[in-house]
PDB file of C-alpha atoms in Angstrom:
ATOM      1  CA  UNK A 211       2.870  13.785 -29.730  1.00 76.00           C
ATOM      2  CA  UNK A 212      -0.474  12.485 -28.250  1.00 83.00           C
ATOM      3  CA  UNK A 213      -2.860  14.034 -26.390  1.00 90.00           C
ATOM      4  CA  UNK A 214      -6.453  15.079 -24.809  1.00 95.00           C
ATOM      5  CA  UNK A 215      -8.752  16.950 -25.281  1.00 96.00           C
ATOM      6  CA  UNK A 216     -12.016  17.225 -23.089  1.00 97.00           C
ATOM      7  CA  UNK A 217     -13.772  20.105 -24.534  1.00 97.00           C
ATOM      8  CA  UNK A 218     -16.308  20.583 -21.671  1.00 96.00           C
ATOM      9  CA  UNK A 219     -14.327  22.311 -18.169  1.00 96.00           C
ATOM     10  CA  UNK A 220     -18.153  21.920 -16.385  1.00 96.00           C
ATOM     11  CA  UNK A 221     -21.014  20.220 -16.844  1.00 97.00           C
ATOM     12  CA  UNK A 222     -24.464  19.807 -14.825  1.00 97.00           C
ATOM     13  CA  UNK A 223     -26.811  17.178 -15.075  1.00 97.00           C
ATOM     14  CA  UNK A 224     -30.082  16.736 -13.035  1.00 97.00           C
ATOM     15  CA  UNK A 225     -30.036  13.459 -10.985  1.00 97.00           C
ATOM     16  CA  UNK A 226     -31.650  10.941 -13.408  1.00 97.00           C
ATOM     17  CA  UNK A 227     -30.940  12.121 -16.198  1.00 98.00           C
ATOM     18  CA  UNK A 228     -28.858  10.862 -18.928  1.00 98.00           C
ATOM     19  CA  UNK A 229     -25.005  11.914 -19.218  1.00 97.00           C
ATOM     20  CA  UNK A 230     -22.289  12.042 -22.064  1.00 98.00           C
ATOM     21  CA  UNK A 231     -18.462  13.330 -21.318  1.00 98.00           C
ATOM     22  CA  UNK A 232     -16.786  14.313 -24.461  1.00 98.00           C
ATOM     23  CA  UNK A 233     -13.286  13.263 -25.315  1.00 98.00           C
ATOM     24  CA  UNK A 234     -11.219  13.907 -28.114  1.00 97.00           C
ATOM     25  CA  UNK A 235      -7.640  11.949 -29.278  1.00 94.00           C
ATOM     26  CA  UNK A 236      -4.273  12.589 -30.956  1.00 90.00           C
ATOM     27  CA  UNK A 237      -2.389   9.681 -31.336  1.00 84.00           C
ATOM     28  CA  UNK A 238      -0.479   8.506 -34.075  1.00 73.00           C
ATOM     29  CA  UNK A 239      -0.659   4.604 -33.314  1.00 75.00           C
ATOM     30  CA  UNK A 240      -3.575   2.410 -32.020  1.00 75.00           C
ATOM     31  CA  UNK A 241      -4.467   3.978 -28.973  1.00 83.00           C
ATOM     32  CA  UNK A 242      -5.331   2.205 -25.132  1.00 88.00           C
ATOM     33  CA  UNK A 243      -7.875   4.749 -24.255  1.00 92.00           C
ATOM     34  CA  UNK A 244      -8.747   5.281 -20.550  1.00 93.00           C
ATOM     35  CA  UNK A 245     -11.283   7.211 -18.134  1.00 96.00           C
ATOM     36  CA  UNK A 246     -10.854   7.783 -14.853  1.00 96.00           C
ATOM     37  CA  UNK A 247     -12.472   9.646 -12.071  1.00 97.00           C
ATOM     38  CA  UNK A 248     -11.527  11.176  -8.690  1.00 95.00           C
ATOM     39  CA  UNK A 249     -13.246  12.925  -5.938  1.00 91.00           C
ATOM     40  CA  UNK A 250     -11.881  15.488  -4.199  1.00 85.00           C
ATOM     41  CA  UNK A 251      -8.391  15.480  -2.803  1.00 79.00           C
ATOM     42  CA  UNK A 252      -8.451  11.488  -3.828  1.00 82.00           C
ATOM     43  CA  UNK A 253      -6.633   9.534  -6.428  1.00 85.00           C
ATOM     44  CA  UNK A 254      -7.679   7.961 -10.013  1.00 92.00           C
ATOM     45  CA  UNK A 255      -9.925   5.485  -9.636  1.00 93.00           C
ATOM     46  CA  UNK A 256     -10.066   3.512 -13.154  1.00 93.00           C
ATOM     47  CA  UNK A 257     -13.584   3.629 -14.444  1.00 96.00           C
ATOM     48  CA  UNK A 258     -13.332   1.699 -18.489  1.00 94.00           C
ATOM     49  CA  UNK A 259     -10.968   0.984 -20.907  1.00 92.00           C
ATOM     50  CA  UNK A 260     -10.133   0.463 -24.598  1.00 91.00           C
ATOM     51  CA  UNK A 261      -7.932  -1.915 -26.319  1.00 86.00           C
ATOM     52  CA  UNK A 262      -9.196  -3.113 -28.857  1.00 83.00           C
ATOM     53  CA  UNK A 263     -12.545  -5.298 -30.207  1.00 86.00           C
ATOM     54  CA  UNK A 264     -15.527  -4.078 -29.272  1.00 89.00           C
ATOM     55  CA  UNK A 265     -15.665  -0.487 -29.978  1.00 92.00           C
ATOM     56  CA  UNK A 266     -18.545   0.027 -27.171  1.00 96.00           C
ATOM     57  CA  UNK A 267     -16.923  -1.181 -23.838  1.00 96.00           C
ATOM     58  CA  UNK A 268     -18.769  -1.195 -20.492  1.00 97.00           C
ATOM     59  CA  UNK A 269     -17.073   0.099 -17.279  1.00 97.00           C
ATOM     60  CA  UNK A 270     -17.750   0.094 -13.479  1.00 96.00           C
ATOM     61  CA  UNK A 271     -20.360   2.248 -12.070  1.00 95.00           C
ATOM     62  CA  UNK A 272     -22.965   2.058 -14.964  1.00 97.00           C
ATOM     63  CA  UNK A 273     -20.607   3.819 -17.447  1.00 98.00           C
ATOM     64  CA  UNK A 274     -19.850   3.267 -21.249  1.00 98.00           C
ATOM     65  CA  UNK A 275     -17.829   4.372 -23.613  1.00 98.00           C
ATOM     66  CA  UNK A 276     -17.794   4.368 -27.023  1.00 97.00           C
ATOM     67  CA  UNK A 277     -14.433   4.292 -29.529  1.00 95.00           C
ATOM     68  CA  UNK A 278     -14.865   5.713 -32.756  1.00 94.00           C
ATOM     69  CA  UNK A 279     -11.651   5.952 -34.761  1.00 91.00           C
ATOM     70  CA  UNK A 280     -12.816   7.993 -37.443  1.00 92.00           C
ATOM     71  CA  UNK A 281     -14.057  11.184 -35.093  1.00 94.00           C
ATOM     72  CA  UNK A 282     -10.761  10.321 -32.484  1.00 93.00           C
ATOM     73  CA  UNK A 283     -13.426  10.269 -30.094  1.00 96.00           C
ATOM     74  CA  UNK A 284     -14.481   8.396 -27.010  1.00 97.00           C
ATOM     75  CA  UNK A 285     -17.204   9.587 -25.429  1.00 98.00           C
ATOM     76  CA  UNK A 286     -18.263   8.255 -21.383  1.00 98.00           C
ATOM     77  CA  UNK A 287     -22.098   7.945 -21.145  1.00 98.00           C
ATOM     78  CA  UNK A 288     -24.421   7.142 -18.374  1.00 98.00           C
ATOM     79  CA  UNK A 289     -28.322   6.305 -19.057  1.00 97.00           C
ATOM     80  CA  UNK A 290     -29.187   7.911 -15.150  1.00 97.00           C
ATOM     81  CA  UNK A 291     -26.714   9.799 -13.407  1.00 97.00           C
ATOM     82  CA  UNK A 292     -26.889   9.614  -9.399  1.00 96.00           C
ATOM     83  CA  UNK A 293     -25.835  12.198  -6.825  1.00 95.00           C
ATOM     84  CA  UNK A 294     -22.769  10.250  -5.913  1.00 94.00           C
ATOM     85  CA  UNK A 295     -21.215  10.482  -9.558  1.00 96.00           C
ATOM     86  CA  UNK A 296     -20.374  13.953  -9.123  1.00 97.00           C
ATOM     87  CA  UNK A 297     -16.912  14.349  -9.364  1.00 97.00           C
ATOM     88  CA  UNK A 298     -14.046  15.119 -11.644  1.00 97.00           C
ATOM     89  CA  UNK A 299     -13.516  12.688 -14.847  1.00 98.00           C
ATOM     90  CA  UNK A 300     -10.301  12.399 -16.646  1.00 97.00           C
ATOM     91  CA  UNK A 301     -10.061  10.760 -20.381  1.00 97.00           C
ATOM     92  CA  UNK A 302      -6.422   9.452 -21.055  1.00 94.00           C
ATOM     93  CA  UNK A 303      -4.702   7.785 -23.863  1.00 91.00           C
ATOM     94  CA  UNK A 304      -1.427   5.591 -23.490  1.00 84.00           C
ATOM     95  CA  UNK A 305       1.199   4.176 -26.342  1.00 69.00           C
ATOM     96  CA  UNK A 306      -0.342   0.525 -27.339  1.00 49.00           C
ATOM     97  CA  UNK A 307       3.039  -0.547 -27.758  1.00 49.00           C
ATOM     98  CA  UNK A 308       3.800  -0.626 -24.008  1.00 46.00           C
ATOM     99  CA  UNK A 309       7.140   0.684 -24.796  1.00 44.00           C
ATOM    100  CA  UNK A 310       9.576   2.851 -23.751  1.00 45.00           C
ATOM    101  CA  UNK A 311       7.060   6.085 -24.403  1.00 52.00           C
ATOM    102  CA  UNK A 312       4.512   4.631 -21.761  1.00 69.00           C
ATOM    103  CA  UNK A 313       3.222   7.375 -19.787  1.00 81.00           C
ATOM    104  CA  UNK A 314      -0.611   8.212 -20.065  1.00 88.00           C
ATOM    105  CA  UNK A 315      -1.460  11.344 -21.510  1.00 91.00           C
ATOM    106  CA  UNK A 316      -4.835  13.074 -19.539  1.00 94.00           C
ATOM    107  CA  UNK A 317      -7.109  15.846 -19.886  1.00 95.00           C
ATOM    108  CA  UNK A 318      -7.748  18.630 -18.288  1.00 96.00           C
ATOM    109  CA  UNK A 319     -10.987  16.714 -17.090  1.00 97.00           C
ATOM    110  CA  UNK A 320     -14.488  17.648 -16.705  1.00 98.00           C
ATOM    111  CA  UNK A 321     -16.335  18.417 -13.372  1.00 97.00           C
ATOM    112  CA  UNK A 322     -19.505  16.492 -13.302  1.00 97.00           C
ATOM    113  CA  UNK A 323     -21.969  18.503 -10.677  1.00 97.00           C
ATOM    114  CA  UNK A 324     -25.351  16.577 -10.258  1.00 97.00           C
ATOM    115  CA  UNK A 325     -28.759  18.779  -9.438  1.00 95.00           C
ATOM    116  CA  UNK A 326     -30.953  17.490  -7.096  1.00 90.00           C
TER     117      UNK A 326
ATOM    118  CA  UNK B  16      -5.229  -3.273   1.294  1.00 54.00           C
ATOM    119  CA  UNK B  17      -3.217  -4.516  -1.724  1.00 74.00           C
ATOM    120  CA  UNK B  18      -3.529  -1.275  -3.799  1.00 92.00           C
ATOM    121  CA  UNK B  19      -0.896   1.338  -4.224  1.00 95.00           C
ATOM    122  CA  UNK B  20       0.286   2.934  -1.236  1.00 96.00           C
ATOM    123  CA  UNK B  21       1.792   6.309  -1.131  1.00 97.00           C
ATOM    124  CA  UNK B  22       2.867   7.994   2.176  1.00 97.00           C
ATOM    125  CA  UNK B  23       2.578  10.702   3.472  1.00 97.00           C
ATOM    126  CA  UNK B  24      -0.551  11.561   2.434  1.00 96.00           C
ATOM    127  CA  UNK B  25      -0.024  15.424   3.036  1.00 97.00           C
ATOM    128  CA  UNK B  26       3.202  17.491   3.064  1.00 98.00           C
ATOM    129  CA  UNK B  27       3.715  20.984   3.988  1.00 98.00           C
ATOM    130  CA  UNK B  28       7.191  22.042   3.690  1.00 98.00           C
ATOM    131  CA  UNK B  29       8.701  25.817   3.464  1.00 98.00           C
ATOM    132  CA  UNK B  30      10.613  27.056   0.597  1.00 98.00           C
ATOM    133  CA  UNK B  31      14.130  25.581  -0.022  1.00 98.00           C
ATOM    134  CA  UNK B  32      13.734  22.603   2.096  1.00 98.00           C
ATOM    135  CA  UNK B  33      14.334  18.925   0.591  1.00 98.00           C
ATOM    136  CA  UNK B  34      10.953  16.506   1.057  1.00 98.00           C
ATOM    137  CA  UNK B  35      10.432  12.975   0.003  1.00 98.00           C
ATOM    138  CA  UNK B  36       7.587  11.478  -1.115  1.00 98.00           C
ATOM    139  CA  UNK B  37       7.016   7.532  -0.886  1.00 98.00           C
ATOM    140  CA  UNK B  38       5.396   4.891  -3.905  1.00 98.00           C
ATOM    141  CA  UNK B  39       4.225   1.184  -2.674  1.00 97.00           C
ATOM    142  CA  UNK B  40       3.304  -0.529  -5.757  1.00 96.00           C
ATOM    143  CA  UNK B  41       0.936  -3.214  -6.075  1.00 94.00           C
ATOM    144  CA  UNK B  42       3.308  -6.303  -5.224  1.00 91.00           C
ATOM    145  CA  UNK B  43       3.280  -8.354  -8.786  1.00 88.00           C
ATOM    146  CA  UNK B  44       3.217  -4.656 -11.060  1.00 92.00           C
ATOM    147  CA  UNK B  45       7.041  -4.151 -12.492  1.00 91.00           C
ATOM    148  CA  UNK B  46       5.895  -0.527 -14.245  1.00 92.00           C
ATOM    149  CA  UNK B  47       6.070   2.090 -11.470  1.00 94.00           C
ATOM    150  CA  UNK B  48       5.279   5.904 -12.446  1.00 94.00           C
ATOM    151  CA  UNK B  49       4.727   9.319 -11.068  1.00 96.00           C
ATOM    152  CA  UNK B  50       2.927  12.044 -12.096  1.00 95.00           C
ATOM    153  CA  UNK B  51       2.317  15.359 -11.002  1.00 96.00           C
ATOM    154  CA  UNK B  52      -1.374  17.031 -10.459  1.00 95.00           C
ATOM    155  CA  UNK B  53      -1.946  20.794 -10.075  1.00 94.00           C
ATOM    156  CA  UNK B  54      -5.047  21.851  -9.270  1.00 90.00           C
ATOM    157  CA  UNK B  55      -7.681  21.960 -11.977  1.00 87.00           C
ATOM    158  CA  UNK B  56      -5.752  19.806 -14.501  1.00 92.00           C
ATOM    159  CA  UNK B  57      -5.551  16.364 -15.188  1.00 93.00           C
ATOM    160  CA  UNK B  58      -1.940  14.352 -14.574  1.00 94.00           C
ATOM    161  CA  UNK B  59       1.144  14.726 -15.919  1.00 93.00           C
ATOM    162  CA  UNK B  60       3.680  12.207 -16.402  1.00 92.00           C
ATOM    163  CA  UNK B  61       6.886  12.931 -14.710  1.00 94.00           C
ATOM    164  CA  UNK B  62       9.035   9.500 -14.867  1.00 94.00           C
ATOM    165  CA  UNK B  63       8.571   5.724 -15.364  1.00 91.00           C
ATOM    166  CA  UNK B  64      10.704   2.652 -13.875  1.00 93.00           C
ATOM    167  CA  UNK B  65      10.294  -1.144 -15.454  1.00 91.00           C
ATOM    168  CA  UNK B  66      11.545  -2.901 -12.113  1.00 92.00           C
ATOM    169  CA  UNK B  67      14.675  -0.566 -11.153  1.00 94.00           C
ATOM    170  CA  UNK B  68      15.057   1.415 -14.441  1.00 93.00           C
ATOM    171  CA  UNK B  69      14.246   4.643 -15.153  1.00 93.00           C
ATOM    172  CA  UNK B  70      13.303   4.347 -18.750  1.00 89.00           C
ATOM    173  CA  UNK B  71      11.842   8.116 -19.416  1.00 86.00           C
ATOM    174  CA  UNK B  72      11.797  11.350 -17.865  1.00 89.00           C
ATOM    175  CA  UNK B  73       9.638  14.211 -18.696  1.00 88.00           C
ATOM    176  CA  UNK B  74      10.877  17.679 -19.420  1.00 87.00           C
ATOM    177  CA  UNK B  75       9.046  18.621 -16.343  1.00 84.00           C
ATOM    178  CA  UNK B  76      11.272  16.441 -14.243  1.00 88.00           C
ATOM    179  CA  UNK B  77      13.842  19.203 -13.339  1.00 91.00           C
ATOM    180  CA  UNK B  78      17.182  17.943 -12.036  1.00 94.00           C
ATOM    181  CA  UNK B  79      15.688  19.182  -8.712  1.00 97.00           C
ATOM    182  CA  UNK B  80      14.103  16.429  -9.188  1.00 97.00           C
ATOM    183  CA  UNK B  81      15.218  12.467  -8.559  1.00 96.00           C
ATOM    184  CA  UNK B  82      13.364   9.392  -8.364  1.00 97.00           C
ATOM    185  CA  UNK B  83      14.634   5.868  -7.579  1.00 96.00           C
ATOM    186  CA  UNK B  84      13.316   2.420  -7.511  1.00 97.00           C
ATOM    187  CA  UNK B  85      16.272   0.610  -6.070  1.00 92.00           C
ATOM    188  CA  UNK B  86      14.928  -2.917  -5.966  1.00 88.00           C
ATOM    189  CA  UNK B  87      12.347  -2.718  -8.413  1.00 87.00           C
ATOM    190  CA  UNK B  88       9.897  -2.607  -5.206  1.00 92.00           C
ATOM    191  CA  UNK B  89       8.867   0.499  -3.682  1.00 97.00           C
ATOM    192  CA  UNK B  90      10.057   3.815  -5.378  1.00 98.00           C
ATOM    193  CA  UNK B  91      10.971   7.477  -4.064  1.00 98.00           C
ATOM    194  CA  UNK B  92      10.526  10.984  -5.304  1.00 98.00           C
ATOM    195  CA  UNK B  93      12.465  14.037  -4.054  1.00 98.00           C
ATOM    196  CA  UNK B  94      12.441  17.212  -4.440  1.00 98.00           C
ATOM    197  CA  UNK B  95      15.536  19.364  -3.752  1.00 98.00           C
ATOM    198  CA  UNK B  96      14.969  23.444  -2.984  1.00 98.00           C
ATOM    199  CA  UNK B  97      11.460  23.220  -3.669  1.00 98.00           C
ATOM    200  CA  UNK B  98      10.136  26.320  -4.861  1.00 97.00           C
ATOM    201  CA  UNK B  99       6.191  27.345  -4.659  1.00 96.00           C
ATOM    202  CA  UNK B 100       5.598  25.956  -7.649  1.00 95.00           C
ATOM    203  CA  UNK B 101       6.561  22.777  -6.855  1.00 97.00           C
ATOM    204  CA  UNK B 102       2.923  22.502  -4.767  1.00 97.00           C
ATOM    205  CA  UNK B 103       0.857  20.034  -5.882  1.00 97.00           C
ATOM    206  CA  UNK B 104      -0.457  16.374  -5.876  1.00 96.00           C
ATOM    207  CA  UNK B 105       1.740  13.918  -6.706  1.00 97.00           C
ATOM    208  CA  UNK B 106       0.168  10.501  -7.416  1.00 96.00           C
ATOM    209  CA  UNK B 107       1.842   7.028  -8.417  1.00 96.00           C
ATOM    210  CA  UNK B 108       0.510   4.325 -10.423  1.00 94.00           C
ATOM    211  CA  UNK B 109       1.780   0.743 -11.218  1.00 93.00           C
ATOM    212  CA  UNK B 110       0.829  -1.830 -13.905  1.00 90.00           C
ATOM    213  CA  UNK B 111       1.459  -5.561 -14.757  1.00 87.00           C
ATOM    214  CA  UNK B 112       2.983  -5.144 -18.503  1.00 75.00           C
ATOM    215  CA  UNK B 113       2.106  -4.336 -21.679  1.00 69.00           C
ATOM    216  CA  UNK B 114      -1.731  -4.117 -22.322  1.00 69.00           C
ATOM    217  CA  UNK B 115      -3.000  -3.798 -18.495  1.00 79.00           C
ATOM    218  CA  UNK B 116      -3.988  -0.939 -16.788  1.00 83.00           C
ATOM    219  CA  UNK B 117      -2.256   1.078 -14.285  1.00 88.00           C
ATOM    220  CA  UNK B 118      -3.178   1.363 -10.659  1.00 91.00           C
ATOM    221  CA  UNK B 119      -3.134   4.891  -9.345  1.00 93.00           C
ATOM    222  CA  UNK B 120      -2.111   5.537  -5.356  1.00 95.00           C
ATOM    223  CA  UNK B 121      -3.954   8.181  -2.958  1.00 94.00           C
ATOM    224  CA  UNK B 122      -1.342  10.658  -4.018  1.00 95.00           C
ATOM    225  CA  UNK B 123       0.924  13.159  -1.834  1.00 96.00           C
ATOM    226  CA  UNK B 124      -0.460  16.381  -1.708  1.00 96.00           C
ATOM    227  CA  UNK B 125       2.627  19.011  -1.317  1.00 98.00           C
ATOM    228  CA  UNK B 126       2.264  22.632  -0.472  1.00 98.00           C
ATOM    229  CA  UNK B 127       5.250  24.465  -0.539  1.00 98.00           C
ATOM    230  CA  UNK B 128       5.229  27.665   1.985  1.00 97.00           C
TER     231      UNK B 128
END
């Protein structure tokens, strides 16, 4: 079975400085790898995603993320973090296949809080 | 606002009572799911419709649970007896097909009483 796992619950980051969300995989297949983040008592809002090609994919927002296969890892980064990107993240991984197993599989997220 | 709608937005109900929550998808997206949020953990996948079938159900979908996408439009979730554990968010996505991403809704936020 596939899942998450986002190793940090909290994290705090000064405003400007640089960020990095950890986020591990299980998934038998070739994975479509996902983050997403929502604010408080809002839904997902999609942020970047990986299909396949370019292992380093840029998102919305100033994000990036990197996929590397042989660490199941794929880690969101941000050079300069700003007050407004405080909020909770979520790392997901779906079947490639787009099959009958189709759900995405989440995280338990990490809670970005940003320091003035 | 062509995004995915879900109504109501919040839902406070009492113990044993029936609710039912409401999933607008975007218009052209024939994958419809739910998933349920409690607080401090990411989503989990309840049930998934390709236009009006229900292809998989989670273990977490109890049979007080039913969902239906009758015209492979808009889809419903209800909950029968809900019990206090039932409270939580429950958010709805939709995607195109194979290889796109899915759309998540505002979600419906239930608190069971």
């Amino acid at each position: 079975a596939q899942s998450v796992t986002q190793p940090d619950i909290h994290i705090t980051v000064s405003e400007g400085a640089s960020l990095e969300l950890r986020c591990n995989y299980s998934y038998g297949a070739t994975p479509y790898l996902f983050w997403y983040v929502q604010s408080p008592g809002q839904g997902l809002q999609l942020l970047l995603k990986y299909f396949s090609g370019d292992t380093l994919v840029q998102g919305i927002k100033g994000f990036e993320a990197e996929f590397k296969r042989s660490q199941s890892s794929f880690n969101l980064r941000k050079p300069s973090v700003h007050w407004s990107d405080a909020a909770e993240y979520f790392c997901a991984v779906g079947a490639y296949s787009g099959g009958g197993a189709d759900g995405l599989t989440f995280g338990k997220g990490t809670h970005l809080i940003i320091q003035p | 606002d062509t995004g995915v709608s879900q109504n109501p937005r919040h839902k406070i109900t009492k113990r044993g009572q029936n609710v039912t929550f409401r999933c607008d998808p975007i218009s052209e997206h024939n994958r419809l799911y739910w998933y349920r949020q409690t607080l401090g953990q990411g989503p989990e996948f309840l049930t998934y419709f390709q236009n009006e079938a229900q292809l998989e159900k989670s273990r977490l979908l109890s049979d007080r649970f039913s969902a239906e996408r009758p015209k492979g439009s808009f889809s419903t979730l209800e909950i029968q007896r809900t019990e206090q554990g039932d409270s939580a968010m429950y958010l709805c996505a939709s995607r195109f097909g194979k290889g796109t991403e899915a759309f998540f809704g505002q979600g419906t936020r239930l608190t069971v009483v």
